[in-house]
């Protein structure tokens, strides 16, 4: 069995892991909101004021820090006033991006804020630039955040919320380079400035305004957008607090559940590519913003497999296997290692769409392997990321005759009080890997281990077998203060140490 070493460099702190790096995203798309989160009060499916009880309870456990809504592409065709007031009077609109479904607007601003309250998370509203106006968006901000006696604040009170919602995170459009208006960076820059001018901080709620970043790692978009924003005004960053890139690592192989070992490695390698995005985007941002007042976000990320036969391809429903779990773990570990460079990240999407953490069908729900990774990684939230050195033989593979390699082990570590959390991915499809874990001479009073793994690389949960794959609690061998551990093939492990 090959040997490896993991050194935790306790005296090399990176930054606190903002809980927002574990954010989620929900769009009016297929079964994400309608059916996945929301069934309505009159549904036979058990619900709390219209929100599915099973999903709500499962999500609470993840301590979701922030939830982005209502899109996605849907956001730039969404008019917030359609989703307030008595539900019977709300208009029925066509969801032109996602299958021409009729959207009844039963789940609107108040329902979303109620969901966030139940989950204990911050709301992140994506505003409409594509088909909206600065006036429409500034009114939404006032409706949500103004405490005194304006007409919009009165409407909010009549609709059940006398207290302002205090929404801090606002996206100024979505994917401005594509479904958000097909802008070039300069034209979007001009739109951004115009919208941001009117998005004001009402007392008690300073806004965090988020501009649309690039499609993947495109330095050109970021540089041209920031140059436009900077032009003519030395205080350019006055009304820009974040820039949100999107990173979909895509797929490899014929489907979510059918792939060979090379395609397994290919997808994990693509997931690891998010590291290059973080480094390069931050470098471009630093040219304009050396003090890093503008945060880098990745407000959509995840796997995106080919359409599932028998499902509407525009509903983006996909199964979620152990491979997706490792892709999620590699991505979250990368975020932790770059905690000093990232302000927020949101996986796409919460339920039934793309790399979902829950799948529902009628009154049944399953937790996906990706859910289990978020659950395992949750204790990293708020911990201080410290540098970790991994020494392990790289994995060599080929994609269409091109030789490639993937790190033999990867992960992240964080410390909170005297508790050290170490998460580790062994991406090898067949080989376990024994590693020494060097804790920089610290002794341990308690250790715990949880592992997500399976002999079948495509292991997944179904409505008939909802617990086919889930983490197991295992014993960790510690002898004379030395920690040696065999990381199983194709695994995600969480090790927890209480340091003396
Ligand atoms: O998450 C699905 C879609 O992917 C979103 O609507 C869009 O922003 C992105 O292209």
GROMACS .gro file of C-alpha atoms and ligand atoms in nm:
model
  510
    1UNK     CA    1   0.000   0.000   0.000
    2UNK     CA    2   0.151   0.339  -0.092
    3UNK     CA    3   0.240   0.570   0.193
    4UNK     CA    4   0.157   0.936   0.232
    5UNK     CA    5   0.200   1.212   0.486
    6UNK     CA    6  -0.035   1.488   0.593
    7UNK     CA    7   0.126   1.771   0.791
    8UNK     CA    8  -0.102   2.014   0.969
    9UNK     CA    9   0.083   2.345   0.991
   10UNK     CA   10  -0.088   2.479   1.298
   11UNK     CA   11   0.123   2.793   1.303
   12UNK     CA   12   0.033   2.885   0.944
   13UNK     CA   13  -0.323   3.020   0.968
   14UNK     CA   14  -0.501   3.113   0.644
   15UNK     CA   15  -0.821   3.287   0.761
   16UNK     CA   16  -1.150   3.211   0.931
   17UNK     CA   17  -1.370   2.991   0.713
   18UNK     CA   18  -1.668   3.216   0.662
   19UNK     CA   19  -1.981   2.999   0.700
   20UNK     CA   20  -2.098   3.164   0.373
   21UNK     CA   21  -1.857   2.937   0.184
   22UNK     CA   22  -2.113   2.660   0.246
   23UNK     CA   23  -2.400   2.856   0.086
   24UNK     CA   24  -2.682   2.716  -0.127
   25UNK     CA   25  -2.884   2.831  -0.425
   26UNK     CA   26  -3.252   2.771  -0.513
   27UNK     CA   27  -3.415   2.869  -0.841
   28UNK     CA   28  -3.763   2.843  -0.986
   29UNK     CA   29  -3.649   2.563  -1.210
   30UNK     CA   30  -3.801   2.216  -1.246
   31UNK     CA   31  -3.867   2.070  -0.903
   32UNK     CA   32  -3.636   2.287  -0.696
   33UNK     CA   33  -3.883   2.530  -0.544
   34UNK     CA   34  -4.216   2.384  -0.653
   35UNK     CA   35  -4.234   2.030  -0.518
   36UNK     CA   36  -3.885   2.031  -0.365
   37UNK     CA   37  -3.911   2.305  -0.105
   38UNK     CA   38  -4.268   2.423  -0.142
   39UNK     CA   39  -4.584   2.216  -0.168
   40UNK     CA   40  -4.839   2.468  -0.039
   41UNK     CA   41  -5.049   2.458   0.274
   42UNK     CA   42  -5.321   2.238   0.122
   43UNK     CA   43  -5.087   1.962   0.009
   44UNK     CA   44  -5.128   1.609   0.148
   45UNK     CA   45  -4.748   1.611   0.181
   46UNK     CA   46  -4.667   1.708   0.542
   47UNK     CA   47  -4.572   2.073   0.544
   48UNK     CA   48  -4.521   2.370   0.766
   49UNK     CA   49  -4.709   2.668   0.622
   50UNK     CA   50  -4.648   2.523   0.275
   51UNK     CA   51  -4.279   2.428   0.321
   52UNK     CA   52  -4.214   2.052   0.307
   53UNK     CA   53  -4.144   1.931   0.659
   54UNK     CA   54  -3.909   1.647   0.559
   55UNK     CA   55  -3.690   1.873   0.347
   56UNK     CA   56  -3.694   2.151   0.605
   57UNK     CA   57  -3.579   1.915   0.879
   58UNK     CA   58  -3.305   1.765   0.665
   59UNK     CA   59  -3.176   2.108   0.560
   60UNK     CA   60  -3.174   2.246   0.914
   61UNK     CA   61  -2.903   1.998   1.002
   62UNK     CA   62  -2.666   2.147   0.745
   63UNK     CA   63  -2.669   2.491   0.909
   64UNK     CA   64  -2.699   2.657   0.569
   65UNK     CA   65  -2.550   3.003   0.612
   66UNK     CA   66  -2.695   3.177   0.307
   67UNK     CA   67  -2.948   3.094   0.037
   68UNK     CA   68  -2.955   3.262  -0.306
   69UNK     CA   69  -3.294   3.298  -0.482
   70UNK     CA   70  -3.497   3.326  -0.718
   71UNK     CA   71  -3.239   3.246  -0.990
   72UNK     CA   72  -3.030   3.190  -1.195
   73UNK     CA   73  -3.162   3.279  -1.536
   74UNK     CA   74  -3.510   3.301  -1.385
   75UNK     CA   75  -3.404   3.607  -1.182
   76UNK     CA   76  -3.371   3.830  -1.487
   77UNK     CA   77  -3.728   3.751  -1.593
   78UNK     CA   78  -3.878   3.768  -1.244
   79UNK     CA   79  -4.082   4.060  -1.119
   80UNK     CA   80  -4.096   4.054  -0.743
   81UNK     CA   81  -4.439   4.213  -0.715
   82UNK     CA   82  -4.584   3.903  -0.884
   83UNK     CA   83  -4.495   3.709  -0.569
   84UNK     CA   84  -4.655   3.917  -0.293
   85UNK     CA   85  -5.011   3.962  -0.168
   86UNK     CA   86  -5.293   3.708  -0.150
   87UNK     CA   87  -5.184   3.396  -0.336
   88UNK     CA   88  -5.512   3.361  -0.523
   89UNK     CA   89  -5.449   3.698  -0.689
   90UNK     CA   90  -5.092   3.635  -0.795
   91UNK     CA   91  -5.035   3.624  -1.171
   92UNK     CA   92  -4.947   3.307  -1.356
   93UNK     CA   93  -4.636   3.362  -1.569
   94UNK     CA   94  -4.446   3.147  -1.812
   95UNK     CA   95  -4.101   3.036  -1.701
   96UNK     CA   96  -3.942   3.092  -2.040
   97UNK     CA   97  -3.597   2.968  -1.942
   98UNK     CA   98  -3.697   2.642  -1.786
   99UNK     CA   99  -3.943   2.441  -1.993
  100UNK     CA  100  -4.223   2.697  -2.037
  101UNK     CA  101  -4.366   2.582  -1.705
  102UNK     CA  102  -4.642   2.799  -1.564
  103UNK     CA  103  -4.520   2.971  -1.250
  104UNK     CA  104  -4.807   3.051  -1.014
  105UNK     CA  105  -4.591   3.271  -0.791
  106UNK     CA  106  -4.723   3.104  -0.475
  107UNK     CA  107  -4.368   3.103  -0.342
  108UNK     CA  108  -4.260   3.467  -0.340
  109UNK     CA  109  -4.064   3.706  -0.122
  110UNK     CA  110  -4.249   3.634   0.207
  111UNK     CA  111  -4.238   3.257   0.155
  112UNK     CA  112  -3.866   3.272   0.074
  113UNK     CA  113  -3.792   3.482   0.382
  114UNK     CA  114  -3.998   3.240   0.593
  115UNK     CA  115  -3.786   2.952   0.456
  116UNK     CA  116  -3.468   3.140   0.544
  117UNK     CA  117  -3.597   3.208   0.894
  118UNK     CA  118  -3.668   2.838   0.948
  119UNK     CA  119  -3.326   2.741   0.816
  120UNK     CA  120  -3.156   3.014   1.018
  121UNK     CA  121  -2.980   3.141   0.704
  122UNK     CA  122  -2.916   3.478   0.542
  123UNK     CA  123  -3.124   3.555   0.233
  124UNK     CA  124  -2.949   3.651  -0.090
  125UNK     CA  125  -3.185   3.802  -0.346
  126UNK     CA  126  -3.080   3.813  -0.711
  127UNK     CA  127  -3.235   4.121  -0.873
  128UNK     CA  128  -3.360   4.162  -1.226
  129UNK     CA  129  -3.137   4.360  -1.461
  130UNK     CA  130  -3.228   4.183  -1.787
  131UNK     CA  131  -3.599   4.268  -1.804
  132UNK     CA  132  -3.620   4.488  -1.496
  133UNK     CA  133  -3.535   4.845  -1.410
  134UNK     CA  134  -3.339   5.023  -1.138
  135UNK     CA  135  -3.672   5.142  -1.003
  136UNK     CA  136  -3.813   4.791  -0.972
  137UNK     CA  137  -3.505   4.670  -0.787
  138UNK     CA  138  -3.473   4.971  -0.557
  139UNK     CA  139  -3.842   4.922  -0.466
  140UNK     CA  140  -3.773   4.559  -0.377
  141UNK     CA  141  -3.494   4.674  -0.145
  142UNK     CA  142  -3.727   4.929   0.017
  143UNK     CA  143  -4.008   4.673   0.047
  144UNK     CA  144  -3.772   4.434   0.226
  145UNK     CA  145  -3.566   4.672   0.435
  146UNK     CA  146  -3.745   4.997   0.518
  147UNK     CA  147  -3.873   5.013   0.876
  148UNK     CA  148  -4.078   5.335   0.866
  149UNK     CA  149  -4.408   5.441   0.718
  150UNK     CA  150  -4.371   5.430   0.337
  151UNK     CA  151  -4.627   5.285   0.098
  152UNK     CA  152  -4.402   4.989   0.022
  153UNK     CA  153  -4.333   4.925   0.392
  154UNK     CA  154  -4.708   4.937   0.455
  155UNK     CA  155  -4.766   4.682   0.182
  156UNK     CA  156  -4.512   4.454   0.346
  157UNK     CA  157  -4.692   4.493   0.678
  158UNK     CA  158  -5.031   4.422   0.515
  159UNK     CA  159  -4.878   4.110   0.366
  160UNK     CA  160  -4.785   3.985   0.710
  161UNK     CA  161  -4.444   4.133   0.795
  162UNK     CA  162  -4.455   4.460   0.986
  163UNK     CA  163  -4.086   4.421   1.068
  164UNK     CA  164  -3.840   4.471   0.783
  165UNK     CA  165  -3.666   4.160   0.656
  166UNK     CA  166  -3.321   4.318   0.667
  167UNK     CA  167  -3.190   4.158   0.348
  168UNK     CA  168  -2.822   4.231   0.311
  169UNK     CA  169  -2.709   4.035   0.005
  170UNK     CA  170  -2.835   4.157  -0.333
  171UNK     CA  171  -2.719   4.033  -0.670
  172UNK     CA  172  -2.733   4.291  -0.948
  173UNK     CA  173  -2.857   4.050  -1.214
  174UNK     CA  174  -2.733   3.702  -1.296
  175UNK     CA  175  -2.494   3.584  -1.568
  176UNK     CA  176  -2.500   3.923  -1.738
  177UNK     CA  177  -2.282   3.773  -2.014
  178UNK     CA  178  -2.560   3.524  -2.102
  179UNK     CA  179  -2.919   3.479  -1.990
  180UNK     CA  180  -2.897   3.802  -1.789
  181UNK     CA  181  -2.894   4.022  -2.100
  182UNK     CA  182  -2.603   3.907  -2.319
  183UNK     CA  183  -2.401   4.212  -2.222
  184UNK     CA  184  -2.036   4.271  -2.295
  185UNK     CA  185  -1.839   4.355  -1.977
  186UNK     CA  186  -1.844   4.729  -2.054
  187UNK     CA  187  -2.219   4.743  -2.115
  188UNK     CA  188  -2.288   4.542  -1.802
  189UNK     CA  189  -2.049   4.772  -1.613
  190UNK     CA  190  -2.260   5.069  -1.720
  191UNK     CA  191  -2.581   4.891  -1.614
  192UNK     CA  192  -2.423   4.789  -1.286
  193UNK     CA  193  -2.330   5.145  -1.197
  194UNK     CA  194  -2.677   5.268  -1.284
  195UNK     CA  195  -2.856   5.005  -1.074
  196UNK     CA  196  -2.615   5.025  -0.781
  197UNK     CA  197  -2.659   5.401  -0.756
  198UNK     CA  198  -3.021   5.350  -0.651
  199UNK     CA  199  -2.978   5.047  -0.425
  200UNK     CA  200  -2.951   5.226  -0.092
  201UNK     CA  201  -2.877   5.121   0.261
  202UNK     CA  202  -3.189   5.167   0.471
  203UNK     CA  203  -3.112   5.218   0.841
  204UNK     CA  204  -3.003   4.896   1.007
  205UNK     CA  205  -2.921   4.706   0.688
  206UNK     CA  206  -2.605   4.799   0.498
  207UNK     CA  207  -2.627   4.626   0.162
  208UNK     CA  208  -2.372   4.389   0.015
  209UNK     CA  209  -2.409   4.437  -0.360
  210UNK     CA  210  -2.287   4.158  -0.584
  211UNK     CA  211  -2.196   4.207  -0.948
  212UNK     CA  212  -2.205   3.930  -1.207
  213UNK     CA  213  -1.863   3.779  -1.254
  214UNK     CA  214  -1.746   3.557  -1.537
  215UNK     CA  215  -1.859   3.226  -1.678
  216UNK     CA  216  -1.586   3.009  -1.527
  217UNK     CA  217  -1.239   3.155  -1.505
  218UNK     CA  218  -1.242   3.433  -1.765
  219UNK     CA  219  -0.995   3.702  -1.658
  220UNK     CA  220  -1.098   3.916  -1.956
  221UNK     CA  221  -1.455   3.959  -1.829
  222UNK     CA  222  -1.340   4.060  -1.483
  223UNK     CA  223  -1.070   4.297  -1.602
  224UNK     CA  224  -1.294   4.475  -1.855
  225UNK     CA  225  -1.587   4.496  -1.612
  226UNK     CA  226  -1.373   4.638  -1.331
  227UNK     CA  227  -1.200   4.879  -1.569
  228UNK     CA  228  -1.543   5.010  -1.671
  229UNK     CA  229  -1.656   5.034  -1.310
  230UNK     CA  230  -1.335   5.218  -1.218
  231UNK     CA  231  -1.357   5.461  -1.506
  232UNK     CA  232  -1.439   5.818  -1.417
  233UNK     CA  233  -1.476   5.766  -1.044
  234UNK     CA  234  -1.192   5.710  -0.800
  235UNK     CA  235  -1.441   5.578  -0.546
  236UNK     CA  236  -1.551   5.302  -0.784
  237UNK     CA  237  -1.581   5.036  -0.519
  238UNK     CA  238  -1.823   5.245  -0.315
  239UNK     CA  239  -2.125   5.045  -0.433
  240UNK     CA  240  -1.969   4.710  -0.520
  241UNK     CA  241  -1.900   4.461  -0.247
  242UNK     CA  242  -1.876   4.133  -0.431
  243UNK     CA  243  -1.814   3.979  -0.771
  244UNK     CA  244  -1.979   3.641  -0.834
  245UNK     CA  245  -1.815   3.398  -1.075
  246UNK     CA  246  -1.994   3.075  -1.177
  247UNK     CA  247  -1.802   2.749  -1.193
  248UNK     CA  248  -1.973   2.437  -1.323
  249UNK     CA  249  -1.721   2.155  -1.349
  250UNK     CA  250  -1.963   1.974  -1.582
  251UNK     CA  251  -1.947   1.602  -1.636
  252UNK     CA  252  -1.741   1.318  -1.780
  253UNK     CA  253  -1.886   1.000  -1.924
  254UNK     CA  254  -2.231   0.922  -2.060
  255UNK     CA  255  -2.438   1.003  -1.750
  256UNK     CA  256  -2.443   1.085  -1.380
  257UNK     CA  257  -2.436   0.714  -1.295
  258UNK     CA  258  -2.240   0.565  -1.588
  259UNK     CA  259  -1.870   0.636  -1.613
  260UNK     CA  260  -1.541   0.450  -1.610
  261UNK     CA  261  -1.243   0.508  -1.382
  262UNK     CA  262  -1.084   0.756  -1.623
  263UNK     CA  263  -1.406   0.955  -1.638
  264UNK     CA  264  -1.422   0.944  -1.259
  265UNK     CA  265  -1.075   1.104  -1.246
  266UNK     CA  266  -1.159   1.345  -1.528
  267UNK     CA  267  -1.453   1.494  -1.340
  268UNK     CA  268  -1.264   1.517  -1.010
  269UNK     CA  269  -0.980   1.689  -1.194
  270UNK     CA  270  -1.229   1.941  -1.337
  271UNK     CA  271  -1.371   2.001  -0.989
  272UNK     CA  272  -1.019   2.071  -0.861
  273UNK     CA  273  -0.989   2.336  -1.137
  274UNK     CA  274  -1.181   2.577  -0.916
  275UNK     CA  275  -0.849   2.647  -0.743
  276UNK     CA  276  -0.712   2.810  -1.059
  277UNK     CA  277  -1.026   3.024  -1.086
  278UNK     CA  278  -0.985   3.152  -0.731
  279UNK     CA  279  -0.616   3.237  -0.778
  280UNK     CA  280  -0.653   3.399  -1.119
  281UNK     CA  281  -0.975   3.590  -1.056
  282UNK     CA  282  -0.840   3.727  -0.729
  283UNK     CA  283  -0.519   3.830  -0.906
  284UNK     CA  284  -0.715   4.030  -1.164
  285UNK     CA  285  -0.934   4.182  -0.892
  286UNK     CA  286  -0.620   4.281  -0.698
  287UNK     CA  287  -0.508   4.495  -0.995
  288UNK     CA  288  -0.809   4.719  -0.927
  289UNK     CA  289  -0.875   4.648  -0.563
  290UNK     CA  290  -0.543   4.580  -0.386
  291UNK     CA  291  -0.701   4.624  -0.044
  292UNK     CA  292  -0.953   4.352  -0.126
  293UNK     CA  293  -1.262   4.550  -0.040
  294UNK     CA  294  -1.451   4.360  -0.310
  295UNK     CA  295  -1.510   3.998  -0.218
  296UNK     CA  296  -1.483   3.712  -0.467
  297UNK     CA  297  -1.789   3.486  -0.470
  298UNK     CA  298  -1.862   3.168  -0.658
  299UNK     CA  299  -2.237   3.200  -0.640
  300UNK     CA  300  -2.310   2.898  -0.858
  301UNK     CA  301  -2.097   2.585  -0.868
  302UNK     CA  302  -2.132   2.211  -0.907
  303UNK     CA  303  -2.150   1.917  -1.145
  304UNK     CA  304  -2.375   1.926  -1.450
  305UNK     CA  305  -2.444   1.588  -1.609
  306UNK     CA  306  -2.620   1.505  -1.935
  307UNK     CA  307  -3.001   1.506  -1.915
  308UNK     CA  308  -3.155   1.208  -1.739
  309UNK     CA  309  -3.364   0.995  -1.979
  310UNK     CA  310  -3.736   1.015  -1.901
  311UNK     CA  311  -3.704   1.358  -1.736
  312UNK     CA  312  -3.765   1.699  -1.891
  313UNK     CA  313  -3.412   1.804  -1.998
  314UNK     CA  314  -3.494   2.163  -1.904
  315UNK     CA  315  -3.561   2.061  -1.544
  316UNK     CA  316  -3.193   1.968  -1.496
  317UNK     CA  317  -3.276   1.672  -1.271
  318UNK     CA  318  -2.976   1.446  -1.216
  319UNK     CA  319  -2.879   1.159  -0.991
  320UNK     CA  320  -2.603   1.220  -0.743
  321UNK     CA  321  -2.338   0.955  -0.679
  322UNK     CA  322  -2.026   0.904  -0.476
  323UNK     CA  323  -1.846   1.082  -0.764
  324UNK     CA  324  -2.051   1.399  -0.703
  325UNK     CA  325  -1.972   1.368  -0.332
  326UNK     CA  326  -1.598   1.367  -0.400
  327UNK     CA  327  -1.638   1.660  -0.642
  328UNK     CA  328  -1.818   1.852  -0.364
  329UNK     CA  329  -1.556   1.760  -0.106
  330UNK     CA  330  -1.266   1.861  -0.331
  331UNK     CA  331  -1.442   2.193  -0.401
  332UNK     CA  332  -1.523   2.272  -0.037
  333UNK     CA  333  -1.168   2.182   0.069
  334UNK     CA  334  -1.037   2.420  -0.197
  335UNK     CA  335  -1.264   2.695  -0.062
  336UNK     CA  336  -1.131   2.635   0.290
  337UNK     CA  337  -0.770   2.646   0.177
  338UNK     CA  338  -0.843   2.982   0.012
  339UNK     CA  339  -1.059   3.117   0.292
  340UNK     CA  340  -0.863   3.443   0.272
  341UNK     CA  341  -0.968   3.494  -0.090
  342UNK     CA  342  -1.336   3.402  -0.096
  343UNK     CA  343  -1.641   3.579   0.046
  344UNK     CA  344  -1.916   3.329  -0.039
  345UNK     CA  345  -2.001   3.023  -0.249
  346UNK     CA  346  -2.337   2.868  -0.340
  347UNK     CA  347  -2.378   2.518  -0.477
  348UNK     CA  348  -2.639   2.467  -0.751
  349UNK     CA  349  -2.900   2.375  -0.642
  350UNK     CA  350  -3.075   2.295  -0.315
  351UNK     CA  351  -3.335   2.038  -0.430
  352UNK     CA  352  -3.400   1.829  -0.743
  353UNK     CA  353  -3.180   2.038  -0.973
  354UNK     CA  354  -2.815   1.974  -1.072
  355UNK     CA  355  -2.594   1.881  -0.773
  356UNK     CA  356  -2.880   1.882  -0.525
  357UNK     CA  357  -2.846   1.791  -0.160
  358UNK     CA  358  -3.199   1.649  -0.152
  359UNK     CA  359  -3.414   1.475  -0.414
  360UNK     CA  360  -3.789   1.445  -0.376
  361UNK     CA  361  -4.059   1.248  -0.551
  362UNK     CA  362  -4.417   1.292  -0.431
  363UNK     CA  363  -4.399   1.258  -0.055
  364UNK     CA  364  -4.061   1.082  -0.057
  365UNK     CA  365  -3.719   1.238  -0.008
  366UNK     CA  366  -3.362   1.114  -0.024
  367UNK     CA  367  -3.043   1.274   0.099
  368UNK     CA  368  -2.776   1.263  -0.169
  369UNK     CA  369  -2.407   1.181  -0.119
  370UNK     CA  370  -2.345   1.556  -0.169
  371UNK     CA  371  -2.576   1.623   0.129
  372UNK     CA  372  -2.357   1.395   0.338
  373UNK     CA  373  -2.045   1.588   0.239
  374UNK     CA  374  -2.202   1.918   0.347
  375UNK     CA  375  -2.305   1.750   0.670
  376UNK     CA  376  -1.955   1.612   0.733
  377UNK     CA  377  -1.792   1.945   0.647
  378UNK     CA  378  -2.029   2.162   0.850
  379UNK     CA  379  -1.796   2.181   1.158
  380UNK     CA  380  -1.541   2.368   0.943
  381UNK     CA  381  -1.779   2.667   0.938
  382UNK     CA  382  -1.634   2.946   1.149
  383UNK     CA  383  -1.311   2.756   1.215
  384UNK     CA  384  -0.971   2.904   1.135
  385UNK     CA  385  -0.829   2.741   0.824
  386UNK     CA  386  -0.467   2.636   0.867
  387UNK     CA  387  -0.229   2.525   0.597
  388UNK     CA  388  -0.192   2.152   0.535
  389UNK     CA  389   0.081   1.985   0.333
  390UNK     CA  390  -0.017   1.663   0.154
  391UNK     CA  391   0.256   1.432   0.031
  392UNK     CA  392   0.109   1.145  -0.173
  393UNK     CA  393   0.183   0.980  -0.506
  394UNK     CA  394  -0.018   1.157  -0.779
  395UNK     CA  395  -0.278   0.964  -0.978
  396UNK     CA  396  -0.206   0.946  -1.350
  397UNK     CA  397  -0.485   0.906  -1.602
  398UNK     CA  398  -0.567   0.998  -1.959
  399UNK     CA  399  -0.841   1.200  -2.124
  400UNK     CA  400  -0.866   1.133  -2.497
  401UNK     CA  401  -0.496   1.035  -2.513
  402UNK     CA  402  -0.379   1.334  -2.314
  403UNK     CA  403  -0.189   1.236  -1.999
  404UNK     CA  404  -0.319   1.407  -1.685
  405UNK     CA  405  -0.269   1.384  -1.312
  406UNK     CA  406  -0.466   1.439  -0.998
  407UNK     CA  407  -0.337   1.495  -0.642
  408UNK     CA  408  -0.319   1.160  -0.463
  409UNK     CA  409  -0.473   1.311  -0.148
  410UNK     CA  410  -0.628   1.650  -0.084
  411UNK     CA  411  -0.824   1.820   0.189
  412UNK     CA  412  -0.836   2.104   0.439
  413UNK     CA  413  -0.798   2.165   0.811
  414UNK     CA  414  -0.947   2.416   1.051
  415UNK     CA  415  -0.924   2.480   1.419
  416UNK     CA  416  -1.190   2.612   1.658
  417UNK     CA  417  -1.089   2.636   2.024
  418UNK     CA  418  -0.891   2.318   2.080
  419UNK     CA  419  -1.077   2.112   1.819
  420UNK     CA  420  -0.906   2.041   1.491
  421UNK     CA  421  -1.113   1.929   1.193
  422UNK     CA  422  -0.930   1.760   0.908
  423UNK     CA  423  -1.118   1.657   0.594
  424UNK     CA  424  -0.944   1.436   0.341
  425UNK     CA  425  -1.032   1.302  -0.003
  426UNK     CA  426  -0.868   0.990  -0.142
  427UNK     CA  427  -0.971   1.006  -0.507
  428UNK     CA  428  -0.808   0.679  -0.608
  429UNK     CA  429  -1.073   0.457  -0.764
  430UNK     CA  430  -0.932   0.133  -0.625
  431UNK     CA  431  -0.638   0.187  -0.389
  432UNK     CA  432  -0.654   0.272  -0.020
  433UNK     CA  433  -0.375   0.500   0.097
  434UNK     CA  434  -0.200   0.486   0.432
  435UNK     CA  435  -0.091   0.822   0.567
  436UNK     CA  436   0.088   0.955   0.870
  437UNK     CA  437  -0.086   1.257   1.014
  438UNK     CA  438   0.161   1.499   1.165
  439UNK     CA  439  -0.004   1.725   1.422
  440UNK     CA  440   0.306   1.937   1.479
  441UNK     CA  441   0.387   1.764   1.808
  442UNK     CA  442   0.048   1.830   1.972
  443UNK     CA  443  -0.099   1.553   2.183
  444UNK     CA  444  -0.459   1.443   2.147
  445UNK     CA  445  -0.719   1.379   2.415
  446UNK     CA  446  -0.997   1.260   2.183
  447UNK     CA  447  -1.030   1.161   1.818
  448UNK     CA  448  -1.324   1.075   1.597
  449UNK     CA  449  -1.359   0.961   1.236
  450UNK     CA  450  -1.646   0.961   0.987
  451UNK     CA  451  -1.613   0.820   0.638
  452UNK     CA  452  -1.818   0.833   0.320
  453UNK     CA  453  -1.711   0.567   0.073
  454UNK     CA  454  -1.832   0.271  -0.130
  455UNK     CA  455  -1.689  -0.004  -0.348
  456UNK     CA  456  -1.924   0.110  -0.626
  457UNK     CA  457  -1.803   0.444  -0.762
  458UNK     CA  458  -2.156   0.516  -0.883
  459UNK     CA  459  -2.323   0.436  -0.550
  460UNK     CA  460  -2.627   0.657  -0.494
  461UNK     CA  461  -2.948   0.675  -0.298
  462UNK     CA  462  -3.286   0.607  -0.454
  463UNK     CA  463  -3.639   0.643  -0.326
  464UNK     CA  464  -3.647   0.265  -0.278
  465UNK     CA  465  -3.304   0.252  -0.115
  466UNK     CA  466  -3.267   0.591   0.052
  467UNK     CA  467  -2.978   0.485   0.275
  468UNK     CA  468  -2.770   0.293   0.024
  469UNK     CA  469  -2.480   0.532   0.083
  470UNK     CA  470  -2.420   0.738   0.393
  471UNK     CA  471  -2.123   0.814   0.620
  472UNK     CA  472  -2.012   0.566   0.882
  473UNK     CA  473  -1.850   0.634   1.215
  474UNK     CA  474  -1.521   0.449   1.254
  475UNK     CA  475  -1.240   0.405   1.502
  476UNK     CA  476  -0.916   0.595   1.459
  477UNK     CA  477  -0.592   0.423   1.561
  478UNK     CA  478  -0.357   0.633   1.770
  479UNK     CA  479  -0.043   0.471   1.906
  480UNK     CA  480   0.205   0.649   2.130
  481UNK     CA  481   0.080   0.986   2.010
  482UNK     CA  482   0.129   0.891   1.643
  483UNK     CA  483  -0.163   0.899   1.406
  484UNK     CA  484  -0.156   0.666   1.109
  485UNK     CA  485  -0.466   0.613   0.905
  486UNK     CA  486  -0.566   0.415   0.598
  487UNK     CA  487  -0.788   0.629   0.379
  488UNK     CA  488  -1.014   0.392   0.181
  489UNK     CA  489  -1.024   0.417  -0.198
  490UNK     CA  490  -1.281   0.665  -0.331
  491UNK     CA  491  -1.349   0.822   0.005
  492UNK     CA  492  -1.419   1.142   0.192
  493UNK     CA  493  -1.311   1.136   0.558
  494UNK     CA  494  -1.361   1.375   0.844
  495UNK     CA  495  -1.117   1.344   1.133
  496UNK     CA  496  -1.177   1.536   1.450
  497UNK     CA  497  -0.905   1.581   1.714
  498UNK     CA  498  -0.931   1.741   2.053
  499UNK     CA  499  -0.586   1.884   2.114
  500UNK     CA  500  -0.440   1.909   2.465
  501LIG     O1  501  -2.826   2.659  -1.221
  501LIG     C1  502  -2.884   2.650  -1.348
  501LIG     C2  503  -2.849   2.769  -1.436
  501LIG     O2  504  -2.713   2.770  -1.459
  501LIG     C3  505  -2.878   2.904  -1.376
  501LIG     O3  506  -3.010   2.944  -1.397
  501LIG     C4  507  -2.785   2.992  -1.454
  501LIG     O4  508  -2.744   3.103  -1.378
  501LIG     C5  509  -2.671   2.901  -1.488
  501LIG     O5  510  -2.638   2.909  -1.621
   0.00000   0.00000   0.00000
